[in-house]
PDB file of C-alpha atoms in Angstrom:
ATOM      1  CA  MET A  30      55.962  -0.301  73.033  1.00 50.00           C
ATOM      2  CA  SER A  31      53.220  -1.621  75.048  1.00 50.00           C
ATOM      3  CA  THR A  32      52.806  -5.445  75.982  1.00 47.00           C
ATOM      4  CA  ARG A  33      49.476  -5.330  73.840  1.00 49.00           C
ATOM      5  CA  THR A  34      51.332  -3.947  71.011  1.00 47.00           C
ATOM      6  CA  VAL A  35      54.157  -6.705  71.183  1.00 42.00           C
ATOM      7  CA  SER A  36      51.563  -9.419  71.509  1.00 51.00           C
ATOM      8  CA  ARG A  37      49.863  -8.384  68.194  1.00 56.00           C
ATOM      9  CA  ALA A  38      53.257  -8.156  66.359  1.00 53.00           C
ATOM     10  CA  ALA A  39      54.086 -11.653  67.719  1.00 50.00           C
ATOM     11  CA  ALA A  40      50.840 -12.986  66.565  1.00 49.00           C
ATOM     12  CA  ARG A  41      51.227 -11.518  63.078  1.00 55.00           C
ATOM     13  CA  LEU A  42      54.842 -12.967  62.760  1.00 47.00           C
ATOM     14  CA  LEU A  43      53.479 -16.404  63.818  1.00 46.00           C
ATOM     15  CA  LEU A  44      50.813 -16.260  61.163  1.00 47.00           C
ATOM     16  CA  VAL A  45      53.581 -15.227  58.461  1.00 43.00           C
ATOM     17  CA  LEU A  46      55.678 -18.116  59.492  1.00 47.00           C
ATOM     18  CA  VAL A  47      52.589 -20.543  59.351  1.00 43.00           C
ATOM     19  CA  GLY A  48      51.814 -19.466  56.036  1.00 48.00           C
ATOM     20  CA  LEU A  49      55.479 -19.753  54.807  1.00 45.00           C
ATOM     21  CA  THR A  50      55.779 -23.297  56.127  1.00 46.00           C
ATOM     22  CA  SER A  51      52.412 -24.231  54.524  1.00 44.00           C
ATOM     23  CA  LEU A  52      53.666 -23.021  51.146  1.00 43.00           C
ATOM     24  CA  ALA A  53      57.001 -24.946  51.622  1.00 45.00           C
ATOM     25  CA  ALA A  54      55.208 -27.976  52.279  1.00 42.00           C
ATOM     26  CA  LEU A  55      52.951 -27.712  49.012  1.00 40.00           C
ATOM     27  CA  ALA A  56      55.970 -26.924  47.116  1.00 43.00           C
ATOM     28  CA  ALA A  57      57.545 -30.126  48.255  1.00 45.00           C
ATOM     29  CA  ASP A  58      54.463 -32.329  47.425  1.00 48.00           C
ATOM     30  CA  PRO A  59      55.239 -33.200  43.669  1.00 51.00           C
ATOM     31  CA  ALA A  60      52.290 -33.059  41.285  1.00 61.00           C
ATOM     32  CA  LYS A  61      50.298 -36.204  41.007  1.00 72.00           C
ATOM     33  CA  THR A  62      49.870 -37.650  37.674  1.00 85.00           C
ATOM     34  CA  LYS A  63      47.744 -40.141  35.956  1.00 88.00           C
ATOM     35  CA  LEU A  64      48.961 -42.236  33.009  1.00 89.00           C
ATOM     36  CA  LYS A  65      46.909 -44.859  30.628  1.00 88.00           C
ATOM     37  CA  GLY A  66      48.673 -46.818  28.157  1.00 88.00           C
ATOM     38  CA  VAL A  67      49.952 -50.286  27.084  1.00 89.00           C
ATOM     39  CA  ILE A  68      53.284 -51.452  28.644  1.00 88.00           C
ATOM     40  CA  THR A  69      55.689 -52.288  25.686  1.00 85.00           C
ATOM     41  CA  ALA A  70      58.885 -52.926  27.800  1.00 85.00           C
ATOM     42  CA  VAL A  71      59.759 -54.060  31.212  1.00 87.00           C
ATOM     43  CA  GLN A  72      63.571 -53.845  32.390  1.00 86.00           C
ATOM     44  CA  GLY A  73      64.264 -54.293  35.945  1.00 85.00           C
ATOM     45  CA  ASP A  74      62.598 -51.378  37.878  1.00 88.00           C
ATOM     46  CA  THR A  75      61.835 -49.690  34.684  1.00 91.00           C
ATOM     47  CA  ILE A  76      58.829 -50.233  32.325  1.00 92.00           C
ATOM     48  CA  THR A  77      57.948 -48.282  29.256  1.00 91.00           C
ATOM     49  CA  VAL A  78      54.162 -47.345  28.697  1.00 89.00           C
ATOM     50  CA  VAL A  79      52.793 -46.082  25.412  1.00 86.00           C
ATOM     51  CA  ASP A  80      49.733 -43.936  25.619  1.00 84.00           C
ATOM     52  CA  GLN A  81      46.701 -43.362  23.373  1.00 79.00           C
ATOM     53  CA  ALA A  82      48.970 -40.574  21.533  1.00 78.00           C
ATOM     54  CA  ARG A  83      51.760 -43.102  20.943  1.00 79.00           C
ATOM     55  CA  THR A  84      53.892 -41.166  23.281  1.00 83.00           C
ATOM     56  CA  ALA A  85      56.291 -43.432  25.164  1.00 85.00           C
ATOM     57  CA  HIS A  86      56.720 -42.863  29.092  1.00 89.00           C
ATOM     58  CA  ILE A  87      59.497 -44.090  31.338  1.00 92.00           C
ATOM     59  CA  VAL A  88      57.795 -45.313  34.455  1.00 93.00           C
ATOM     60  CA  GLN A  89      59.884 -46.198  37.686  1.00 92.00           C
ATOM     61  CA  VAL A  90      58.900 -48.842  40.075  1.00 92.00           C
ATOM     62  CA  SER A  91      60.045 -49.380  43.536  1.00 91.00           C
ATOM     63  CA  ALA A  92      59.382 -51.401  46.783  1.00 90.00           C
ATOM     64  CA  ASP A  93      56.499 -48.971  47.668  1.00 91.00           C
ATOM     65  CA  THR A  94      54.555 -49.283  44.437  1.00 93.00           C
ATOM     66  CA  VAL A  95      51.002 -50.921  44.740  1.00 92.00           C
ATOM     67  CA  TYR A  96      49.853 -53.166  42.083  1.00 91.00           C
ATOM     68  CA  LYS A  97      46.084 -53.803  41.778  1.00 89.00           C
ATOM     69  CA  LYS A  98      44.337 -56.087  39.638  1.00 87.00           C
ATOM     70  CA  THR A  99      40.664 -54.735  39.115  1.00 84.00           C
ATOM     71  CA  LYS A 100      37.550 -56.777  38.090  1.00 73.00           C
ATOM     72  CA  GLY A 101      33.759 -56.319  37.920  1.00 59.00           C
ATOM     73  CA  LEU A 102      31.786 -54.070  35.527  1.00 53.00           C
ATOM     74  CA  THR A 103      33.027 -50.989  37.416  1.00 52.00           C
ATOM     75  CA  ASN A 104      36.408 -51.986  38.284  1.00 53.00           C
ATOM     76  CA  VAL A 105      36.128 -51.159  41.857  1.00 56.00           C
ATOM     77  CA  ILE A 106      36.644 -54.592  43.111  1.00 64.00           C
ATOM     78  CA  HIS A 107      40.171 -55.173  43.240  1.00 71.00           C
ATOM     79  CA  GLU A 108      43.026 -57.550  44.772  1.00 82.00           C
ATOM     80  CA  LYS A 109      46.766 -56.534  45.345  1.00 86.00           C
ATOM     81  CA  THR A 110      49.531 -58.612  43.488  1.00 86.00           C
ATOM     82  CA  ASP A 111      53.004 -57.847  42.701  1.00 88.00           C
ATOM     83  CA  ALA A 112      55.501 -56.518  39.917  1.00 86.00           C
ATOM     84  CA  SER A 113      55.842 -60.083  38.460  1.00 86.00           C
ATOM     85  CA  VAL A 114      52.478 -59.840  36.638  1.00 86.00           C
ATOM     86  CA  LEU A 115      54.051 -56.944  34.546  1.00 89.00           C
ATOM     87  CA  ALA A 116      54.502 -57.733  30.821  1.00 86.00           C
ATOM     88  CA  ALA A 117      54.510 -56.206  27.630  1.00 83.00           C
ATOM     89  CA  GLY A 118      51.012 -55.766  25.870  1.00 83.00           C
ATOM     90  CA  LEU A 119      49.354 -55.501  29.219  1.00 87.00           C
ATOM     91  CA  PRO A 120      47.166 -52.210  29.248  1.00 89.00           C
ATOM     92  CA  VAL A 121      47.645 -50.348  32.857  1.00 90.00           C
ATOM     93  CA  THR A 122      46.847 -47.118  34.725  1.00 91.00           C
ATOM     94  CA  VAL A 123      49.786 -45.631  36.481  1.00 93.00           C
ATOM     95  CA  GLU A 124      49.265 -43.075  39.253  1.00 93.00           C
ATOM     96  CA  GLY A 125      52.559 -41.381  40.623  1.00 92.00           C
ATOM     97  CA  SER A 126      54.661 -38.373  40.335  1.00 90.00           C
ATOM     98  CA  ALA A 127      57.235 -36.837  38.282  1.00 87.00           C
ATOM     99  CA  ALA A 128      60.722 -38.000  38.927  1.00 84.00           C
ATOM    100  CA  GLY A 129      62.978 -36.008  36.444  1.00 83.00           C
ATOM    101  CA  ASP A 130      62.253 -37.380  32.900  1.00 84.00           C
ATOM    102  CA  ALA A 131      60.411 -40.501  34.244  1.00 88.00           C
ATOM    103  CA  LEU A 132      57.195 -41.053  36.288  1.00 91.00           C
ATOM    104  CA  ALA A 133      57.791 -42.561  39.760  1.00 92.00           C
ATOM    105  CA  ALA A 134      54.726 -45.051  40.220  1.00 93.00           C
ATOM    106  CA  ARG A 135      52.886 -44.981  43.458  1.00 92.00           C
ATOM    107  CA  GLU A 136      50.031 -47.310  41.959  1.00 94.00           C
ATOM    108  CA  ILE A 137      49.712 -49.469  38.965  1.00 93.00           C
ATOM    109  CA  SER A 138      46.275 -51.117  38.284  1.00 90.00           C
ATOM    110  CA  PHE A 139      44.942 -53.236  35.385  1.00 90.00           C
ATOM    111  CA  ARG A 140      41.901 -55.359  34.638  1.00 86.00           C
ATOM    112  CA  SER A 141      42.170 -58.911  35.309  1.00 83.00           C
ATOM    113  CA  GLU A 142      40.515 -59.617  31.963  1.00 80.00           C
ATOM    114  CA  ASP A 143      43.602 -57.745  30.133  1.00 80.00           C
ATOM    115  CA  LEU A 144      46.042 -59.731  32.293  1.00 81.00           C
ATOM    116  CA  ARG A 145      44.542 -62.895  31.307  1.00 78.00           C
ATOM    117  CA  THR A 146      44.663 -62.131  27.553  1.00 75.00           C
ATOM    118  CA  THR A 147      48.203 -60.737  27.887  1.00 71.00           C
ATOM    119  CA  ARG A 148      49.393 -64.288  29.414  1.00 73.00           C
ATOM    120  CA  GLN A 149      47.550 -66.180  26.620  1.00 67.00           C
ATOM    121  CA  ILE A 150      49.464 -64.248  24.069  1.00 65.00           C
ATOM    122  CA  GLN A 151      52.851 -64.765  25.859  1.00 63.00           C
ATOM    123  CA  ALA A 152      51.984 -68.463  26.120  1.00 60.00           C
ATOM    124  CA  GLY A 153      51.649 -68.837  22.380  1.00 55.00           C
ATOM    125  CA  MET A 154      53.977 -68.266  19.671  1.00 44.00           C
ATOM    126  CA  ALA A 155      55.221 -64.811  18.535  1.00 47.00           C
ATOM    127  CA  PRO A 156      52.755 -62.540  17.154  1.00 49.00           C
ATOM    128  CA  THR A 157      51.789 -62.341  13.570  1.00 50.00           C
ATOM    129  CA  THR A 158      51.808 -59.264  11.473  1.00 49.00           C
ATOM    130  CA  GLU A 159      47.994 -59.553  11.309  1.00 53.00           C
ATOM    131  CA  GLU A 160      48.080 -59.792  15.422  1.00 48.00           C
ATOM    132  CA  VAL A 161      50.450 -56.743  15.725  1.00 47.00           C
ATOM    133  CA  GLY A 162      48.241 -54.745  13.460  1.00 50.00           C
ATOM    134  CA  ALA A 163      45.290 -55.448  15.167  1.00 50.00           C
ATOM    135  CA  MET A 164      46.984 -54.448  18.566  1.00 49.00           C
ATOM    136  CA  ASN A 165      47.969 -51.109  16.940  1.00 49.00           C
ATOM    137  CA  LYS A 166      44.386 -50.531  15.562  1.00 49.00           C
ATOM    138  CA  ARG A 167      43.050 -51.098  18.983  1.00 49.00           C
ATOM    139  CA  MET A 168      45.248 -48.656  20.511  1.00 46.00           C
ATOM    140  CA  ASP A 169      44.340 -46.117  17.750  1.00 47.00           C
ATOM    141  CA  GLU A 170      40.689 -46.837  18.981  1.00 43.00           C
ATOM    142  CA  PHE A 171      40.876 -46.094  22.622  1.00 45.00           C
ATOM    143  CA  GLY A 172      38.283 -43.439  23.328  1.00 50.00           C
ATOM    144  CA  THR A 173      36.373 -43.896  20.188  1.00 60.00           C
ATOM    145  CA  TYR A 174      32.891 -44.888  20.592  1.00 71.00           C
ATOM    146  CA  GLU A 175      30.615 -46.910  18.507  1.00 80.00           C
ATOM    147  CA  GLN A 176      26.724 -46.381  19.089  1.00 85.00           C
ATOM    148  CA  LEU A 177      24.892 -49.659  19.235  1.00 87.00           C
ATOM    149  CA  ASP A 178      21.542 -48.482  20.273  1.00 90.00           C
ATOM    150  CA  ALA A 179      19.557 -45.586  21.343  1.00 91.00           C
ATOM    151  CA  ALA A 180      16.156 -44.391  23.075  1.00 94.00           C
ATOM    152  CA  GLU A 181      14.321 -41.138  22.997  1.00 94.00           C
ATOM    153  CA  VAL A 182      11.831 -40.335  25.750  1.00 96.00           C
ATOM    154  CA  THR A 183       9.739 -37.121  25.661  1.00 96.00           C
ATOM    155  CA  PHE A 184       8.468 -34.946  28.685  1.00 96.00           C
ATOM    156  CA  ASP A 185       5.362 -32.541  29.223  1.00 94.00           C
ATOM    157  CA  SER A 186       6.133 -29.121  28.797  1.00 93.00           C
ATOM    158  CA  GLY A 187       8.081 -27.410  31.762  1.00 93.00           C
ATOM    159  CA  SER A 188       8.410 -30.872  33.100  1.00 95.00           C
ATOM    160  CA  ALA A 189      11.173 -33.410  34.015  1.00 95.00           C
ATOM    161  CA  LYS A 190       8.846 -36.100  35.240  1.00 96.00           C
ATOM    162  CA  LEU A 191       8.855 -39.431  33.420  1.00 96.00           C
ATOM    163  CA  SER A 192       5.675 -40.742  31.884  1.00 96.00           C
ATOM    164  CA  ALA A 193       4.808 -44.548  31.993  1.00 96.00           C
ATOM    165  CA  LYS A 194       5.737 -44.752  28.308  1.00 96.00           C
ATOM    166  CA  ALA A 195       9.024 -43.293  29.103  1.00 96.00           C
ATOM    167  CA  ARG A 196       9.716 -45.711  31.826  1.00 96.00           C
ATOM    168  CA  GLY A 197       8.880 -48.617  29.472  1.00 96.00           C
ATOM    169  CA  ASP A 198      10.880 -47.481  26.771  1.00 96.00           C
ATOM    170  CA  LEU A 199      13.765 -46.956  29.190  1.00 96.00           C
ATOM    171  CA  ASP A 200      13.345 -50.397  30.923  1.00 96.00           C
ATOM    172  CA  ALA A 201      13.651 -52.126  27.204  1.00 96.00           C
ATOM    173  CA  PHE A 202      16.754 -50.042  26.643  1.00 96.00           C
ATOM    174  CA  ALA A 203      18.289 -51.017  29.666  1.00 95.00           C
ATOM    175  CA  ALA A 204      17.532 -54.713  28.921  1.00 95.00           C
ATOM    176  CA  LYS A 205      19.669 -54.403  25.771  1.00 93.00           C
ATOM    177  CA  ALA A 206      22.431 -52.640  27.631  1.00 92.00           C
ATOM    178  CA  LYS A 207      22.772 -55.315  30.008  1.00 92.00           C
ATOM    179  CA  GLN A 208      23.332 -57.848  27.240  1.00 90.00           C
ATOM    180  CA  THR A 209      26.293 -55.749  26.054  1.00 87.00           C
ATOM    181  CA  HIS A 210      29.764 -56.112  27.501  1.00 83.00           C
ATOM    182  CA  ASN A 211      31.935 -53.037  28.585  1.00 80.00           C
ATOM    183  CA  TYR A 212      28.819 -50.850  27.582  1.00 87.00           C
ATOM    184  CA  ALA A 213      28.283 -47.278  28.487  1.00 88.00           C
ATOM    185  CA  VAL A 214      25.138 -44.901  28.463  1.00 92.00           C
ATOM    186  CA  VAL A 215      25.427 -41.345  27.306  1.00 91.00           C
ATOM    187  CA  LEU A 216      22.462 -38.788  28.004  1.00 93.00           C
ATOM    188  CA  GLN A 217      21.428 -35.671  26.272  1.00 92.00           C
ATOM    189  CA  GLY A 218      18.591 -33.434  27.610  1.00 94.00           C
ATOM    190  CA  PHE A 219      16.625 -31.054  25.399  1.00 94.00           C
ATOM    191  CA  THR A 220      13.818 -28.624  25.350  1.00 94.00           C
ATOM    192  CA  ASP A 221      11.501 -26.996  22.992  1.00 93.00           C
ATOM    193  CA  SER A 222      12.245 -23.279  21.938  1.00 91.00           C
ATOM    194  CA  THR A 223       9.697 -21.730  24.179  1.00 91.00           C
ATOM    195  CA  GLY A 224      11.032 -19.982  27.531  1.00 88.00           C
ATOM    196  CA  ASN A 225      14.397 -18.168  28.095  1.00 91.00           C
ATOM    197  CA  ALA A 226      17.719 -19.847  27.561  1.00 90.00           C
ATOM    198  CA  ALA A 227      18.764 -20.008  31.136  1.00 92.00           C
ATOM    199  CA  ALA A 228      15.560 -21.924  32.095  1.00 93.00           C
ATOM    200  CA  ASN A 229      15.811 -24.197  29.142  1.00 93.00           C
ATOM    201  CA  GLN A 230      19.329 -25.172  30.135  1.00 93.00           C
ATOM    202  CA  ARG A 231      18.133 -25.914  33.684  1.00 94.00           C
ATOM    203  CA  LEU A 232      15.294 -28.057  32.339  1.00 95.00           C
ATOM    204  CA  SER A 233      17.191 -30.221  29.896  1.00 94.00           C
ATOM    205  CA  THR A 234      19.811 -30.757  32.704  1.00 93.00           C
ATOM    206  CA  GLN A 235      16.998 -31.891  35.057  1.00 95.00           C
ATOM    207  CA  ARG A 236      15.620 -34.190  32.457  1.00 96.00           C
ATOM    208  CA  ALA A 237      18.933 -35.837  31.584  1.00 94.00           C
ATOM    209  CA  ALA A 238      19.254 -36.395  35.425  1.00 94.00           C
ATOM    210  CA  ALA A 239      15.725 -37.928  35.801  1.00 95.00           C
ATOM    211  CA  VAL A 240      16.485 -40.413  33.085  1.00 96.00           C
ATOM    212  CA  ALA A 241      19.889 -41.564  34.764  1.00 93.00           C
ATOM    213  CA  ASN A 242      18.560 -41.782  38.007  1.00 94.00           C
ATOM    214  CA  TYR A 243      15.757 -44.168  36.613  1.00 96.00           C
ATOM    215  CA  LEU A 244      18.288 -46.166  34.742  1.00 95.00           C
ATOM    216  CA  GLN A 245      20.282 -46.840  37.742  1.00 93.00           C
ATOM    217  CA  GLN A 246      17.613 -46.905  40.688  1.00 94.00           C
ATOM    218  CA  ASN A 247      14.830 -48.735  38.656  1.00 95.00           C
ATOM    219  CA  ALA A 248      16.265 -50.225  35.597  1.00 94.00           C
ATOM    220  CA  GLY A 249      19.053 -51.953  37.240  1.00 93.00           C
ATOM    221  CA  LEU A 250      22.125 -50.412  35.186  1.00 92.00           C
ATOM    222  CA  ALA A 251      25.368 -50.268  37.061  1.00 86.00           C
ATOM    223  CA  PRO A 252      26.019 -46.469  38.201  1.00 80.00           C
ATOM    224  CA  GLY A 253      29.462 -46.731  36.740  1.00 82.00           C
ATOM    225  CA  ARG A 254      28.105 -47.336  33.213  1.00 87.00           C
ATOM    226  CA  VAL A 255      25.614 -44.436  33.152  1.00 90.00           C
ATOM    227  CA  ARG A 256      27.353 -41.314  32.334  1.00 85.00           C
ATOM    228  CA  ALA A 257      26.388 -38.032  33.951  1.00 82.00           C
ATOM    229  CA  GLY A 258      23.549 -36.593  31.708  1.00 85.00           C
ATOM    230  CA  ASP A 259      24.356 -33.367  29.574  1.00 87.00           C
ATOM    231  CA  GLY A 260      21.818 -30.813  29.507  1.00 91.00           C
ATOM    232  CA  MET A 261      21.920 -29.298  25.747  1.00 90.00           C
ATOM    233  CA  GLY A 262      19.255 -26.550  26.109  1.00 92.00           C
ATOM    234  CA  VAL A 263      17.054 -26.147  22.912  1.00 92.00           C
ATOM    235  CA  ALA A 264      16.934 -29.203  20.671  1.00 91.00           C
ATOM    236  CA  PRO A 265      18.566 -28.584  17.154  1.00 88.00           C
ATOM    237  CA  ASP A 266      15.300 -29.874  15.641  1.00 86.00           C
ATOM    238  CA  ALA A 267      13.047 -27.758  17.984  1.00 88.00           C
ATOM    239  CA  GLY A 268      11.828 -25.126  15.428  1.00 86.00           C
ATOM    240  CA  SER A 269       9.713 -22.413  17.057  1.00 83.00           C
ATOM    241  CA  GLY A 270       7.101 -22.545  19.727  1.00 81.00           C
ATOM    242  CA  SER A 271       6.124 -25.554  21.662  1.00 87.00           C
ATOM    243  CA  ASN A 272       7.275 -28.749  19.794  1.00 89.00           C
ATOM    244  CA  GLY A 273       6.753 -31.817  21.799  1.00 89.00           C
ATOM    245  CA  ALA A 274       9.179 -33.859  20.189  1.00 91.00           C
ATOM    246  CA  ALA A 275      11.719 -31.553  21.080  1.00 93.00           C
ATOM    247  CA  ARG A 276      11.082 -31.861  24.803  1.00 94.00           C
ATOM    248  CA  LYS A 277      13.256 -35.081  25.142  1.00 95.00           C
ATOM    249  CA  VAL A 278      16.387 -36.895  26.488  1.00 95.00           C
ATOM    250  CA  VAL A 279      18.163 -39.074  24.100  1.00 94.00           C
ATOM    251  CA  ALA A 280      20.001 -42.147  25.654  1.00 94.00           C
ATOM    252  CA  LYS A 281      22.757 -43.974  23.671  1.00 92.00           C
ATOM    253  CA  LEU A 282      24.146 -47.263  24.300  1.00 91.00           C
ATOM    254  CA  VAL A 283      27.725 -47.165  23.274  1.00 88.00           C
ATOM    255  CA  VAL A 284      31.244 -49.123  23.642  1.00 83.00           C
ATOM    256  CA  ASP A 285      34.666 -48.111  23.371  1.00 72.00           C
ATOM    257  CA  LYS A 286      35.962 -49.599  20.070  1.00 63.00           C
ATOM    258  CA  GLY A 287      39.364 -50.276  21.569  1.00 53.00           C
ATOM    259  CA  VAL A 288      38.214 -51.866  24.880  1.00 51.00           C
ATOM    260  CA  GLN A 289      35.462 -53.834  22.813  1.00 50.00           C
ATOM    261  CA  ALA A 290      38.240 -55.097  20.439  1.00 45.00           C
ATOM    262  CA  GLY A 291      40.281 -56.442  23.568  1.00 38.00           C
ATOM    263  CA  VAL A 292      37.545 -58.615  24.572  1.00 41.00           C
ATOM    264  CA  LYS A 293      36.642 -60.360  21.585  1.00 39.00           C
ATOM    265  CA  PRO A 294      37.816 -63.826  20.782  1.00 31.00           C
TER     266      PRO A 294
END
């Protein structure tokens, strides 16, 4: 066997060994999991978290677990704390990896407002039947949205450019949003029935993006509160032909009923 043939064989063997090593490393990295729910029990290094589906999860904490208290509209501002703040009734987000039947927590985060409410409840008397019922109702309503306001802006045929009237309507809509606690903005773009389906899909998406950009860059809404716009293609009420009312974006001001209930006095 020539020296060149031996070198090629050695190179192939090295590539195979590197690939096997990479696969082994991936297999050794347990799947990461994110869990959102409410703490119902704290026992030493183990906490029980019940999710929106009312499923109880066992979470294990350790000296390596990081605890973050978030604040602000977008919850990106945070400060580190310790396990002593964990208590029944506190809504949390847990990030970690599977450890048998439990979840080994790498990070546990919660809103400062929720911590304050939980401590106020703990400082008072035992919850009444009405309070327990209210908490259960709040858990049922997480992820259920209530519409508080809406605005529709229309566009010229084939265009995603905002008119002066559209910008004024969006400014008024944004002013209402800023007065709403824990709001979110949902956007849906539409077209009339002219043109082909692929082009209408692209145009409806561009219109929704144009409204999202204006609300964040010009009207002063927080980026974390404006959802990415959805292009819906032809509007359900478009009819046939060129319909100016169908060339639109519908902006909806909504709140999560579960979150909103948690901040009411």
